[in-house]
Amino acid sequence: MRKPIRRAIFPVAGLGTRFLPATKAIPKEMLTIIDKPLIEYAVEEAISAGAEEIIFITSHTKPSIEKHFSEAPELEKRLKDSGKLELIKKIKPEKLRNITFTYINQPEPKGLGHAILLAESAVGSDAFSVLLPDDLFLSTPSCLQQILDSYSRNLQSTIAVNKIDKENIHKYGVIDPGNNKLDESNTVKISNIVEKPNAEDAPSDIAVAGRYIFNTSIFECIKKVEADSSGEIQITDAIKFLIEIEDVQAKIFEGDKYDCGSKEGYLDATIAVAMKDPYFSDKIKKIITDKL
Ligand code: UTP
């Protein structure tokens, strides 16, 4: 049974400290991969998976995100007057035309769980997706589409996961599949989940990636979570509570993920996108080989 997920939540109110000083004035989510901000890649992913409303959980210190998805009549007129119609398509993409954009302020960055809870009244009673735009996925079908396909089979909350090497596992939420077996679509029921474990304590090598589909029962679970030692309400802790009341699935997605919240991941993504672009691929190879 296919069930459309009409609302996509984008938590974008974090401080982006790993990218300072760039993120002092520019939101991390507005950093560009070549000529397109990270956030636009993720918004496109949500829309192509059927989202009709994009709900940003944002900060009043990040007005450029709202500006990016608003009309720009002056710029549009200038481009029109000078015959640059191709560029108008870039600043006003057709696929955004019928999409509703909603902005909710997170007054303080109190964690991803806290950010998601702020969307409760906007979400209503339907399941919804959450996309973290600093995780860039390059795959067909998209990562969100892949977890949506898994979700559609049993309508249980489903999160995207991927295998991570031991030396990096401490950076992620890590799932414990227990004795549950992967099904034919590489989806497994979660037994437990641990936030940023040491490599020795990690229950598996399968880590949470930045795409989720939640049933609305997650909201009551977030409300039960206490802030951690850094004062943040973690979504991982809410998922732990969710597992106690209903089945939660993890889908090992197929494709490449780039953690653009880190400098290495961001550079990697920029090169990967350039390599896939027919205009840039030979140029970027030459730029790199000339420097070796
Ligand atoms: P991260 O932990 O990767 O982002 O949160 P951060 O805190 O901005 O980055 P660093 O670690 O300081 O460099 C993942 C996503 O959740 C959002 C962030 O904006 C990012 O998109 N987020 C995080 C919120 O919206 N609110 C929060 O309180 C925390």
Coordinates of N, CA and C in Angstrom, one line a residue, residues 18-183:
R18 N 30.8 23.3 13.5 CA 32.0 22.7 12.8 C 32.4 23.5 11.6
F19 N 31.6 24.4 11.2 CA 31.9 25.1 9.9 C 32.2 26.6 10.2
L20 N 32.4 27.0 11.4 CA 32.8 28.4 11.7 C 34.2 28.6 11.1
P21 N 34.5 29.8 10.6 CA 33.7 31.0 10.7 C 32.6 31.1 9.6
A22 N 32.6 30.2 8.6 CA 31.6 30.4 7.5 C 30.2 30.6 8.0
T23 N 29.9 29.8 9.1 CA 28.5 29.8 9.6 C 28.2 30.9 10.6
K24 N 29.1 31.8 10.7 CA 28.8 32.9 11.6 C 27.6 33.7 11.0
A25 N 27.7 33.9 9.7 CA 26.6 34.7 9.0 C 25.8 33.9 8.0
I26 N 26.4 32.8 7.6 CA 25.7 32.0 6.6 C 25.3 30.7 7.2
P27 N 24.0 30.4 7.2 CA 23.6 29.1 7.7 C 24.3 27.9 7.0
K28 N 24.6 26.9 7.8 CA 25.3 25.7 7.2 C 24.5 25.2 6.0
E29 N 23.2 25.2 6.2 CA 22.3 24.6 5.2 C 22.3 25.5 3.9
M30 N 22.8 26.7 3.9 CA 22.9 27.5 2.7 C 24.3 27.5 2.1
L31 N 25.2 26.7 2.6 CA 26.5 26.5 1.9 C 26.2 25.8 0.6
T32 N 26.9 26.2 -0.4 CA 26.6 25.6 -1.7 C 27.5 24.5 -2.1
I33 N 26.9 23.5 -2.8 CA 27.6 22.5 -3.6 C 27.6 23.0 -5.0
I34 N 28.7 23.5 -5.5 CA 28.8 24.3 -6.7 C 27.9 25.5 -6.7
D35 N 26.7 25.4 -7.3 CA 25.9 26.7 -7.3 C 24.6 26.5 -6.6
K36 N 24.4 25.4 -5.9 CA 23.0 25.2 -5.3 C 23.2 24.9 -3.8
P37 N 22.5 25.7 -2.9 CA 22.6 25.4 -1.5 C 22.2 24.0 -1.1
L38 N 22.9 23.5 -0.1 CA 22.5 22.1 0.4 C 21.1 22.0 0.6
I39 N 20.4 23.0 1.2 CA 19.0 22.9 1.5 C 18.1 22.6 0.3
E40 N 18.5 23.2 -0.8 CA 17.7 23.0 -2.0 C 17.8 21.6 -2.6
Y41 N 19.0 21.0 -2.4 CA 19.1 19.5 -2.8 C 18.1 18.7 -2.0
A42 N 18.0 19.0 -0.6 CA 17.1 18.2 0.2 C 15.6 18.5 0.0
V43 N 15.3 19.8 -0.3 CA 13.9 20.2 -0.6 C 13.5 19.5 -1.9
E44 N 14.4 19.4 -2.9 CA 14.1 18.7 -4.2 C 13.8 17.2 -3.9
E45 N 14.6 16.7 -3.0 CA 14.4 15.2 -2.7 C 13.0 15.0 -2.0
A46 N 12.7 15.9 -1.1 CA 11.3 15.8 -0.5 C 10.2 15.9 -1.5
I47 N 10.3 16.9 -2.4 CA 9.2 17.1 -3.3 C 9.1 16.0 -4.3
S48 N 10.3 15.4 -4.7 CA 10.2 14.3 -5.7 C 9.6 13.1 -5.0
A49 N 9.7 13.0 -3.7 CA 9.1 11.9 -3.0 C 7.6 12.2 -2.6
G50 N 7.1 13.3 -3.1 CA 5.7 13.6 -2.9 C 5.3 14.7 -1.9
A51 N 6.3 15.3 -1.2 CA 6.0 16.3 -0.2 C 5.3 17.5 -0.9
E52 N 4.3 18.0 -0.2 CA 3.5 19.2 -0.7 C 3.8 20.4 0.3
E53 N 4.2 20.1 1.5 CA 4.4 21.2 2.4 C 5.8 21.0 3.1
I54 N 6.6 22.0 3.0 CA 8.0 22.0 3.6 C 7.9 22.8 4.9
I55 N 8.2 22.2 6.0 CA 8.1 22.9 7.3 C 9.6 23.1 7.8
F56 N 10.0 24.3 7.8 CA 11.4 24.6 8.3 C 11.3 24.9 9.8
I57 N 12.1 24.2 10.6 CA 12.3 24.6 12.0 C 13.6 25.4 12.0
T58 N 13.4 26.7 12.1 CA 14.5 27.6 11.8 C 14.8 28.6 12.9
S59 N 15.8 29.4 12.8 CA 16.2 30.3 13.8 C 16.0 31.8 13.2
H60 N 15.6 32.7 14.1 CA 15.5 34.1 13.6 C 16.9 34.6 13.1
T61 N 17.9 33.9 13.5 CA 19.3 34.4 13.1 C 19.6 33.9 11.6
K62 N 18.6 33.2 11.0 CA 18.9 32.6 9.7 C 17.9 33.0 8.6
P63 N 17.7 34.4 8.4 CA 16.7 34.8 7.5 C 16.9 34.4 6.1
S64 N 18.2 34.1 5.7 CA 18.5 33.8 4.3 C 17.8 32.5 3.8
I65 N 17.4 31.6 4.7 CA 16.7 30.4 4.3 C 15.3 30.7 3.7
E66 N 14.6 31.5 4.5 CA 13.3 32.0 4.0 C 13.4 32.8 2.8
K67 N 14.4 33.6 2.7 CA 14.6 34.5 1.5 C 14.9 33.6 0.3
H68 N 15.6 32.5 0.5 CA 16.0 31.7 -0.7 C 14.7 31.1 -1.3
F69 N 13.7 30.8 -0.5 CA 12.5 30.1 -1.0 C 11.4 31.1 -1.3
S70 N 11.7 32.4 -1.3 CA 10.7 33.4 -1.5 C 10.9 34.0 -3.0
E71 N 9.9 34.7 -3.4 CA 9.9 35.4 -4.7 C 11.0 36.5 -4.7
A72 N 11.7 36.7 -5.8 CA 12.7 37.8 -5.9 C 12.3 38.6 -7.1
P73 N 11.3 39.5 -7.0 CA 10.7 40.2 -8.2 C 11.8 41.1 -8.9
E74 N 12.6 41.8 -8.1 CA 13.6 42.7 -8.7 C 14.6 41.9 -9.5
L75 N 15.1 40.9 -8.9 CA 16.1 40.1 -9.7 C 15.5 39.4 -10.9
E76 N 14.3 39.0 -10.7 CA 13.6 38.3 -11.8 C 13.4 39.3 -13.0
K77 N 13.0 40.5 -12.6 CA 12.8 41.5 -13.7 C 14.1 41.8 -14.5
R78 N 15.1 42.0 -13.7 CA 16.4 42.3 -14.3 C 16.8 41.1 -15.3
L79 N 16.6 39.9 -14.8 CA 17.0 38.7 -15.7 C 16.1 38.7 -16.9
K80 N 14.9 39.0 -16.7 CA 13.9 39.0 -17.8 C 14.3 40.1 -18.8
D81 N 14.6 41.3 -18.3 CA 14.9 42.4 -19.2 C 16.2 42.1 -20.0
S82 N 17.1 41.4 -19.4 CA 18.3 41.1 -20.2 C 18.3 39.7 -20.9
G83 N 17.1 39.2 -20.9 CA 16.9 37.9 -21.8 C 17.5 36.7 -21.1
K84 N 17.8 36.7 -19.8 CA 18.4 35.5 -19.2 C 17.4 34.6 -18.6
L85 N 16.6 34.1 -19.5 CA 15.4 33.3 -19.1 C 15.8 32.0 -18.4
E86 N 16.9 31.4 -18.8 CA 17.4 30.2 -18.2 C 17.7 30.4 -16.7
L87 N 18.2 31.6 -16.4 CA 18.5 31.9 -15.0 C 17.2 32.1 -14.2
I88 N 16.2 32.6 -14.8 CA 14.9 32.7 -14.1 C 14.4 31.3 -13.6
K89 N 14.6 30.3 -14.5 CA 14.2 29.0 -14.1 C 15.0 28.5 -12.8
K90 N 16.3 29.0 -12.7 CA 17.1 28.6 -11.6 C 16.6 29.2 -10.3
I91 N 16.2 30.5 -10.4 CA 15.8 31.2 -9.1 C 14.3 30.9 -8.8
K92 N 13.6 30.4 -9.8 CA 12.2 30.1 -9.6 C 11.8 28.8 -10.2
P93 N 12.4 27.7 -9.6 CA 12.2 26.4 -10.2 C 10.7 26.0 -10.3
E94 N 10.3 25.4 -11.4 CA 8.9 25.0 -11.6 C 8.4 24.1 -10.5
K95 N 9.4 23.2 -10.1 CA 8.9 22.2 -9.1 C 8.5 22.8 -7.7
L96 N 8.9 24.0 -7.5 CA 8.6 24.6 -6.2 C 7.2 25.4 -6.2
R97 N 6.7 25.4 -7.4 CA 5.5 26.3 -7.7 C 4.3 26.1 -6.7
N98 N 3.9 24.8 -6.6 CA 2.7 24.5 -5.8 C 3.0 24.0 -4.4
I99 N 4.2 24.3 -3.9 CA 4.7 23.9 -2.6 C 4.4 24.9 -1.5
T100 N 3.9 24.5 -0.4 CA 3.7 25.4 0.7 C 4.9 25.4 1.6
F101 N 5.5 26.6 1.9 CA 6.6 26.7 2.8 C 6.2 27.3 4.2
T102 N 6.5 26.6 5.3 CA 6.1 27.0 6.6 C 7.3 27.2 7.4
Y103 N 7.4 28.2 8.2 CA 8.6 28.5 9.0 C 8.2 28.6 10.5
I104 N 8.9 27.8 11.3 CA 8.6 27.8 12.7 C 9.9 28.1 13.4
N105 N 9.9 29.0 14.4 CA 11.1 29.5 15.0 C 11.5 28.5 16.2
Q106 N 12.7 28.1 16.2 CA 13.2 27.4 17.4 C 14.1 28.5 18.1
P107 N 13.6 29.0 19.2 CA 14.3 30.1 19.9 C 15.7 29.8 20.3
E108 N 15.9 28.6 20.7 CA 17.3 28.2 21.1 C 17.6 26.8 20.5
P109 N 18.8 26.5 20.1 CA 19.1 25.1 19.6 C 19.1 24.1 20.7
K110 N 18.0 23.6 21.1 CA 17.9 22.6 22.2 C 17.9 21.2 21.7
G111 N 18.3 21.0 20.5 CA 18.5 19.6 20.0 C 17.5 19.2 18.9
L112 N 17.8 18.2 18.2 CA 17.0 17.7 17.1 C 15.6 17.3 17.5
G113 N 15.5 16.6 18.7 CA 14.2 16.1 19.2 C 13.3 17.4 19.5
H114 N 13.9 18.3 20.1 CA 13.2 19.6 20.5 C 12.7 20.3 19.2
A115 N 13.6 20.3 18.2 CA 13.2 21.0 16.9 C 12.0 20.3 16.3
I116 N 12.1 18.9 16.2 CA 11.0 18.2 15.6 C 9.7 18.4 16.3
L117 N 9.7 18.4 17.7 CA 8.5 18.6 18.5 C 7.8 19.9 18.2
L118 N 8.6 20.9 17.8 CA 8.0 22.2 17.5 C 7.0 22.1 16.3
A119 N 7.2 21.1 15.5 CA 6.3 20.9 14.3 C 5.0 20.2 14.6
E120 N 4.8 19.8 15.8 CA 3.7 18.9 16.1 C 2.3 19.5 15.6
S121 N 2.0 20.8 15.9 CA 0.7 21.2 15.5 C 0.6 21.5 14.0
A122 N 1.8 21.7 13.4 CA 1.7 21.9 11.9 C 1.5 20.6 11.2
V123 N 1.9 19.5 11.8 CA 1.9 18.2 11.2 C 0.5 17.6 11.1
G124 N -0.3 17.8 12.2 CA -1.6 17.2 12.2 C -1.5 15.7 12.5
S125 N -2.3 14.9 11.9 CA -2.4 13.5 12.3 C -1.7 12.5 11.4
D126 N -1.1 13.0 10.3 CA -0.5 12.1 9.3 C 1.0 11.9 9.6
A127 N 1.5 10.8 9.1 CA 2.9 10.5 9.2 C 3.7 11.6 8.4
F128 N 4.9 11.8 8.7 CA 5.7 12.9 8.1 C 7.1 12.5 8.0
S129 N 7.8 13.2 7.1 CA 9.3 12.9 7.0 C 10.1 14.0 7.6
V130 N 11.3 13.6 8.0 CA 12.3 14.6 8.5 C 13.6 14.5 7.7
L131 N 14.1 15.6 7.2 CA 15.3 15.6 6.4 C 16.3 16.5 7.0
L132 N 17.5 16.0 7.2 CA 18.6 16.9 7.7 C 19.4 17.3 6.5
P133 N 19.3 18.5 6.1 CA 19.9 18.9 4.8 C 21.4 18.8 4.8
D134 N 22.1 18.7 5.9 CA 23.5 18.6 5.8 C 24.0 17.2 5.4
D135 N 23.1 16.3 5.5 CA 23.4 15.0 4.8 C 22.9 15.0 3.4
L136 N 23.9 14.9 2.5 CA 23.5 15.0 1.1 C 23.6 13.5 0.5
F137 N 22.6 13.1 -0.1 CA 22.5 11.7 -0.7 C 22.5 11.8 -2.2
L138 N 23.4 11.0 -2.8 CA 23.3 11.0 -4.3 C 22.9 9.6 -4.7
S139 N 21.7 9.4 -5.0 CA 21.3 8.0 -5.4 C 20.0 8.1 -6.2
T140 N 19.7 7.1 -7.0 CA 18.4 7.0 -7.7 C 17.9 5.6 -7.4
P141 N 16.7 5.4 -6.8 CA 15.8 6.5 -6.2 C 16.5 7.1 -5.0
S142 N 16.0 8.3 -4.6 CA 16.6 9.1 -3.6 C 16.5 8.3 -2.2
C143 N 17.3 8.7 -1.3 CA 17.2 8.1 0.0 C 15.8 8.2 0.6
L144 N 15.2 9.3 0.6 CA 13.9 9.5 1.1 C 12.9 8.5 0.4
Q145 N 13.0 8.5 -0.9 CA 12.1 7.6 -1.6 C 12.3 6.1 -1.2
Q146 N 13.5 5.7 -0.9 CA 13.8 4.4 -0.5 C 13.2 4.1 0.8
I147 N 13.3 5.0 1.8 CA 12.6 4.7 3.1 C 11.1 4.8 3.0
L148 N 10.6 5.6 2.1 CA 9.2 5.7 1.9 C 8.7 4.4 1.3
D149 N 9.4 3.8 0.4 CA 9.0 2.5 -0.1 C 9.0 1.4 1.0
S150 N 9.9 1.5 1.9 CA 9.9 0.5 3.1 C 8.7 0.8 3.9
Y151 N 8.5 2.1 4.2 CA 7.4 2.6 5.1 C 6.1 2.1 4.6
S152 N 5.9 2.2 3.2 CA 4.6 1.9 2.6 C 4.2 0.5 2.8
R153 N 5.2 -0.4 3.1 CA 4.9 -1.8 3.3 C 4.1 -2.1 4.6
N154 N 4.5 -1.4 5.6 CA 3.9 -1.7 6.9 C 3.4 -0.5 7.7
L155 N 3.7 0.7 7.2 CA 3.3 1.9 7.9 C 3.9 2.1 9.3
Q156 N 5.1 1.5 9.5 CA 5.8 1.7 10.7 C 6.9 2.8 10.6
S157 N 7.1 3.6 11.6 CA 8.2 4.6 11.5 C 9.4 3.9 11.0
T158 N 10.1 4.6 10.0 CA 11.3 4.0 9.3 C 12.4 5.0 9.2
I159 N 13.6 4.6 9.6 CA 14.7 5.6 9.5 C 15.8 5.0 8.5
A160 N 16.5 6.0 7.9 CA 17.5 5.6 6.9 C 18.8 5.3 7.7
V161 N 19.5 4.2 7.4 CA 20.7 3.8 8.0 C 21.7 3.4 7.0
N162 N 23.0 3.4 7.4 CA 24.1 2.9 6.5 C 25.2 2.4 7.4
K163 N 26.0 1.5 6.7 CA 27.2 0.9 7.5 C 28.3 2.0 7.6
I164 N 28.9 2.0 8.7 CA 29.9 3.0 9.0 C 31.2 2.3 9.5
D165 N 32.4 2.7 9.2 CA 33.5 2.1 9.7 C 33.7 2.4 11.2
K166 N 34.5 1.5 11.9 CA 34.6 1.5 13.3 C 35.1 2.9 13.8
E167 N 36.1 3.5 13.0 CA 36.7 4.7 13.6 C 35.8 5.9 13.5
N168 N 34.7 5.8 12.8 CA 33.8 6.9 12.7 C 32.4 6.7 13.4
I169 N 32.2 5.5 14.0 CA 30.9 5.1 14.5 C 30.5 6.0 15.7
H170 N 31.5 6.6 16.4 CA 31.2 7.4 17.6 C 30.5 8.7 17.3
K171 N 30.4 9.0 16.0 CA 29.8 10.3 15.6 C 28.3 10.2 15.4
Y172 N 27.8 9.0 15.4 CA 26.4 8.7 14.9 C 25.5 8.0 16.0
G173 N 24.2 8.1 15.7 CA 23.3 7.2 16.4 C 23.4 5.8 15.8
V174 N 23.5 4.8 16.6 CA 23.8 3.4 16.0 C 22.7 2.5 16.5
I175 N 22.2 1.7 15.5 CA 21.0 0.8 15.8 C 21.5 -0.6 16.3
D176 N 20.7 -1.2 17.1 CA 20.9 -2.6 17.5 C 19.8 -3.4 16.8
P177 N 20.0 -4.2 15.8 CA 18.9 -5.0 15.2 C 18.6 -6.2 16.1
G178 N 19.3 -6.5 17.2 CA 19.0 -7.7 18.0 C 19.1 -8.9 17.1
N179 N 18.1 -9.8 17.3 CA 18.1 -11.1 16.4 C 17.3 -10.9 15.2
N180 N 16.8 -9.7 15.0 CA 15.9 -9.5 13.8 C 16.8 -9.6 12.5
K181 N 16.1 -10.1 11.5 CA 16.8 -10.3 10.2 C 16.4 -9.2 9.2
L182 N 17.4 -8.9 8.4 CA 17.1 -8.0 7.2 C 16.1 -8.6 6.3
D183 N 15.1 -7.9 5.8 CA 14.2 -8.5 4.9 C 14.8 -8.3 3.4

